[in-house]
XYZ file of C-alpha atoms in Angstrom:
358
model
C -3.302 -15.507 -26.696
C -2.746 -12.368 -24.689
C 0.808 -11.206 -24.381
C 2.774 -8.297 -22.985
C 5.711 -6.608 -24.623
C 7.571 -3.326 -24.616
C 7.844 -1.102 -27.660
C 9.357 2.206 -28.522
C 8.285 4.611 -31.249
C 10.535 5.865 -33.993
C 10.661 9.662 -34.223
C 7.674 9.852 -31.882
C 5.234 8.689 -34.578
C 3.648 5.261 -34.980
C 1.138 4.226 -37.592
C -1.533 2.129 -35.897
C -2.183 0.135 -39.071
C 1.442 -0.872 -39.376
C 2.234 -1.608 -35.728
C 1.109 -4.728 -33.923
C -0.358 -4.248 -30.478
C -2.341 -1.056 -31.096
C -5.606 -2.418 -32.498
C -7.629 0.226 -34.356
C -6.494 3.048 -32.081
C -5.706 5.787 -34.634
C -4.565 6.054 -38.240
C -1.647 8.025 -36.875
C -0.945 8.312 -33.138
C 1.575 10.692 -31.652
C 3.456 8.990 -28.851
C 4.846 11.365 -26.283
C 8.112 10.558 -24.574
C 7.244 12.313 -21.311
C 3.445 12.308 -20.917
C 0.508 10.007 -21.602
C -3.269 10.172 -21.238
C -5.290 7.167 -22.442
C -8.702 5.653 -21.781
C -10.106 2.359 -23.044
C -13.641 1.011 -22.684
C -14.262 -2.250 -20.903
C -16.020 -5.444 -21.961
C -19.006 -7.368 -20.656
C -19.802 -10.832 -21.933
C -16.891 -10.387 -24.327
C -18.562 -7.364 -25.968
C -17.448 -3.765 -25.842
C -19.306 -1.655 -23.285
C -19.640 2.088 -22.895
C -16.584 3.780 -21.430
C -17.570 5.471 -18.164
C -14.058 6.778 -17.395
C -12.820 10.292 -18.092
C -9.355 11.738 -17.587
C -7.250 14.771 -18.374
C -3.818 16.313 -18.118
C -4.114 20.051 -17.433
C -1.161 22.289 -18.266
C -0.929 25.815 -16.882
C -3.480 24.651 -14.301
C -5.713 27.491 -13.061
C -3.642 29.914 -15.131
C -0.348 29.178 -13.383
C 2.476 28.015 -15.715
C 4.162 26.421 -12.692
C 1.251 24.017 -12.147
C 0.148 20.783 -13.846
C -2.849 18.631 -12.880
C -3.438 14.924 -13.538
C -7.121 13.984 -13.142
C -9.167 10.786 -13.505
C -12.914 10.320 -12.920
C -14.311 6.767 -12.984
C -18.083 6.770 -13.430
C -20.333 3.957 -12.233
C -24.002 3.088 -12.308
C -26.518 3.118 -15.172
C -25.545 6.684 -16.125
C -21.890 6.508 -15.158
C -20.645 8.122 -18.374
C -22.876 11.147 -17.807
C -21.650 11.274 -14.206
C -17.932 11.325 -14.976
C -18.263 13.569 -18.030
C -20.491 16.025 -16.202
C -18.214 16.242 -13.175
C -14.905 16.583 -15.025
C -16.317 19.180 -17.454
C -18.017 21.239 -14.750
C -14.984 21.105 -12.478
C -12.465 22.104 -15.148
C -14.685 24.941 -16.343
C -14.601 26.315 -12.798
C -10.830 26.144 -12.316
C -9.530 28.309 -15.167
C -9.793 31.575 -13.243
C -9.941 30.322 -9.653
C -7.686 32.463 -7.483
C -7.154 29.880 -4.729
C -6.125 27.168 -7.185
C -4.019 29.611 -9.207
C -1.663 29.823 -6.225
C -1.717 26.333 -4.756
C 1.672 26.714 -3.100
C 0.706 29.945 -1.349
C -2.840 28.786 -0.569
C -1.648 25.670 1.253
C -3.285 22.340 2.012
C -6.182 23.516 4.192
C -7.341 26.229 1.789
C -7.019 23.805 -1.147
C -9.067 21.166 0.645
C -11.814 23.704 1.289
C -11.769 25.100 -2.273
C -11.543 21.744 -4.041
C -14.313 20.403 -1.829
C -16.490 23.382 -2.725
C -15.915 22.992 -6.469
C -16.520 19.243 -6.374
C -19.760 19.685 -4.421
C -20.844 22.401 -6.876
C -20.209 19.963 -9.720
C -22.240 17.346 -7.837
C -25.117 19.803 -7.389
C -25.020 20.790 -11.070
C -24.802 17.283 -12.529
C -26.810 15.113 -10.165
C -29.396 17.458 -8.626
C -30.005 20.376 -10.999
C -29.585 18.552 -14.319
C -30.124 15.002 -12.994
C -27.778 13.687 -15.698
C -26.209 10.999 -13.542
C -29.285 9.667 -11.770
C -28.541 6.587 -9.619
C -24.903 6.974 -10.586
C -21.684 8.607 -9.432
C -17.983 8.998 -10.104
C -14.632 8.955 -8.408
C -12.404 12.029 -8.514
C -8.646 11.599 -8.198
C -6.179 14.384 -8.924
C -2.562 15.374 -8.420
C -1.562 19.033 -8.698
C 2.187 19.425 -9.286
C 3.590 22.813 -8.248
C 7.008 23.387 -9.764
C 9.788 20.957 -8.863
C 9.365 20.527 -5.121
C 5.688 20.328 -4.196
C 2.494 18.482 -5.081
C -1.006 18.122 -3.658
C -3.337 15.169 -4.077
C -7.140 15.176 -3.890
C -9.045 11.921 -3.788
C -12.690 10.874 -3.680
C -13.302 7.140 -4.127
C -11.150 4.279 -5.346
C -9.168 5.591 -8.295
C -5.526 5.957 -7.292
C -2.314 7.928 -7.770
C 1.242 6.733 -7.165
C 4.748 8.051 -7.687
C 8.092 6.498 -8.662
C 10.974 7.321 -6.315
C 14.544 6.580 -7.351
C 16.631 4.931 -4.629
C 20.392 5.452 -4.093
C 21.195 2.233 -5.984
C 19.441 3.434 -9.132
C 16.317 1.331 -8.671
C 12.799 2.667 -8.238
C 10.229 2.260 -5.508
C 6.533 2.864 -6.178
C 4.742 4.800 -3.434
C 0.998 5.371 -3.182
C -0.032 9.025 -3.084
C -3.690 8.344 -2.274
C -5.675 5.949 -0.096
C -8.645 4.112 -1.601
C -12.005 4.999 -0.064
C -13.549 1.535 -0.093
C -15.722 -0.364 2.348
C -13.744 -3.572 1.869
C -10.287 -2.375 2.895
C -10.510 0.954 4.717
C -11.418 0.580 8.397
C -11.558 4.341 8.983
C -14.043 4.777 6.157
C -16.200 1.912 7.444
C -16.272 3.553 10.876
C -17.175 6.926 9.337
C -20.018 5.374 7.336
C -21.482 3.656 10.398
C -21.222 6.797 12.546
C -23.083 8.704 9.829
C -25.946 6.200 10.029
C -24.979 4.207 6.951
C -24.928 0.447 6.628
C -22.181 -1.815 5.295
C -22.875 -5.418 4.321
C -21.231 -8.139 2.296
C -22.518 -8.066 -1.260
C -21.042 -10.011 -4.150
C -18.298 -11.374 -1.909
C -17.085 -7.967 -0.708
C -18.103 -5.348 1.843
C -20.142 -2.537 0.291
C -22.175 0.456 1.361
C -25.898 -0.315 1.149
C -28.537 2.196 0.096
C -31.316 2.907 2.632
C -33.673 0.616 0.701
C -31.064 -2.130 0.462
C -31.522 -2.320 -3.301
C -28.159 -0.774 -4.257
C -24.634 -1.569 -3.105
C -21.570 0.599 -3.614
C -17.882 -0.357 -3.293
C -16.415 3.154 -2.782
C -17.348 4.937 0.453
C -16.851 8.368 -1.110
C -18.244 9.400 -4.460
C -19.356 12.451 -6.390
C -23.019 11.656 -6.922
C -24.794 8.502 -5.666
C -27.294 10.821 -4.001
C -29.639 7.999 -2.985
C -27.059 6.722 -0.477
C -27.271 9.986 1.454
C -24.813 12.859 1.044
C -23.703 12.592 4.676
C -22.970 8.879 4.251
C -21.343 8.570 0.820
C -19.630 11.940 0.817
C -17.942 13.914 -1.964
C -15.353 15.498 0.351
C -11.838 15.048 -1.087
C -9.008 13.754 1.050
C -6.167 16.205 0.341
C -2.495 15.566 1.059
C 0.688 17.568 0.578
C 3.736 15.877 -0.977
C 7.277 17.248 -0.870
C 9.039 16.446 -4.144
C 12.768 15.950 -4.631
C 15.026 15.061 -7.557
C 14.371 11.405 -6.689
C 10.690 11.654 -7.680
C 10.529 10.721 -11.370
C 7.021 9.742 -12.529
C 3.394 10.102 -11.432
C 0.562 7.782 -12.499
C -3.099 8.595 -11.835
C -5.488 5.863 -12.946
C -8.918 4.331 -12.507
C -9.297 1.078 -10.610
C -9.488 -0.788 -13.910
C -5.694 -0.500 -14.033
C -5.027 -1.256 -10.366
C -7.364 -4.245 -9.954
C -4.733 -6.766 -11.079
C -1.557 -4.688 -11.353
C 0.175 -3.522 -8.196
C 1.934 -0.159 -8.035
C 5.430 -1.614 -8.417
C 4.492 -3.511 -11.570
C 2.992 -0.339 -13.039
C 5.974 1.832 -12.206
C 8.491 -0.766 -13.381
C 6.838 -0.579 -16.799
C 6.932 3.214 -16.851
C 10.543 3.639 -15.741
C 11.886 0.851 -17.966
C 10.347 2.150 -21.189
C 11.930 5.182 -22.833
C 8.561 6.300 -24.154
C 5.939 7.085 -21.488
C 3.030 6.785 -23.919
C 4.282 3.429 -25.145
C 4.511 2.241 -21.540
C 0.995 3.505 -20.819
C -0.552 1.653 -23.767
C 1.314 -1.501 -22.803
C -0.143 -1.174 -19.298
C -3.656 -0.964 -20.749
C -2.926 -4.042 -22.822
C -1.434 -5.989 -19.923
C -4.287 -5.035 -17.602
C -6.850 -6.160 -20.171
C -5.148 -9.537 -20.459
C -5.257 -9.971 -16.666
C -8.949 -9.049 -16.539
C -9.859 -11.570 -19.239
C -7.653 -14.248 -17.730
C -9.300 -13.817 -14.333
C -12.866 -12.734 -15.171
C -13.613 -14.435 -18.470
C -15.471 -12.031 -20.750
C -15.483 -9.092 -18.331
C -13.004 -6.211 -18.220
C -13.400 -2.841 -16.515
C -12.754 0.486 -18.237
C -9.076 1.443 -17.923
C -7.807 5.026 -17.863
C -4.478 6.496 -16.851
C -2.620 9.789 -16.969
C 1.171 9.690 -16.631
C 3.815 12.393 -16.517
C 7.532 12.583 -15.988
C 9.007 14.858 -13.321
C 10.050 17.597 -13.305
C 7.498 18.766 -15.870
C 9.652 21.683 -17.000
C 11.703 19.099 -18.943
C 8.815 18.469 -21.332
C 6.530 21.487 -21.030
C 7.850 23.077 -24.226
C 6.595 20.029 -26.156
C 2.984 21.114 -25.600
C 2.945 22.891 -28.952
C 3.243 19.475 -30.644
C 0.038 18.114 -29.088
C -2.639 17.229 -31.678
C -5.813 19.294 -31.824
C -8.138 16.451 -32.785
C -11.363 15.030 -31.362
C -11.753 12.027 -29.084
C -14.817 9.800 -29.158
C -16.558 9.400 -25.773
C -19.773 7.426 -26.127
C -22.054 9.262 -28.542
C -20.212 12.570 -28.100
C -17.107 14.110 -29.582
C -14.860 15.807 -27.040
C -11.933 17.952 -28.050
C -8.748 16.210 -26.970
C -6.839 19.464 -26.538
C -8.765 22.514 -25.355
C -6.651 25.634 -25.050
C -7.635 28.848 -23.309
C -5.583 31.809 -22.226
C -5.694 30.429 -18.684
C -5.155 26.667 -18.916
C -4.739 23.864 -21.424
C -6.871 20.745 -20.975
C -5.664 17.571 -22.686
C -8.317 14.865 -22.490
C -7.413 11.177 -22.518
C -7.066 9.744 -26.012
C -9.726 7.070 -26.509
C -8.485 3.555 -27.276
C -10.830 1.000 -28.776
C -10.813 -2.776 -28.912
C -8.416 -5.256 -27.395
C -4.887 -3.831 -27.132
C -3.209 -7.163 -27.875
């Protein structure tokens, strides 16, 4: 009974009670034509489970109006929600006045890799060691920093993923990965790094995973913020940073947790985005379609699904930021402000979706 369809909003506003396909998302939900940030909890045994994903779109990133960041953290483990929430909050609090990040273009790839690595490790220290909020847990960290119209940097820890839509001369679009998954199952370089660091990889649950020293825990990603018991020199929090030259052919960026990518390849995702006039409508349809694939394949189980999408160049929609709602999003037992403005940067958290998006 799951189905997939496109929709477009009238005048940018859709009433969730009057529109099929949105479940009990919001009484009134603003659908943005150029940006989207959504997160939906998963299911286990057919029942809703706690959402361990977090995501954000950051305008005026690090106080620079020429910079936008897309960020997704996918928590895992018994305290995965505390892990992802702690890391994303701590990291974003540290970026607002950071001088290296305020000038990403001038700083360059090497300086960004060093600075981002430092801030991520500081977040790891704060959340997992000092406060011990994410004990026996961890989170991915996947970000794209867009600098004006011609440059972007990616930073990736773990198996969340970013991709970009590139228009070809014939008017079609190709989807290109911007990040490489850090996973034991499919990344030979990461497996070699783990083994050289003294770690152990074994098949567990039908797939290669990193094993804890005691052999009691197994982890799919080979890099993670947290997961201290695996050893910080084995499962590292160091981001892989890349530099991307943008042109007029680059049209959309999607950053998402692996809940989206598990059954949808990058071309399927980007085809949905480029063929729907409303980016937010496309994003919610992708959540819905991904859920249907999870249930079709895994019975009553579905992973959390989060994605942040933006159209390029961002100057085309930046002036719309004044229309963003200033409401609260539910994340577990907490209320997190969806839009948090400061004089330095504007953090827009993922809107929380609930229930089946069918």
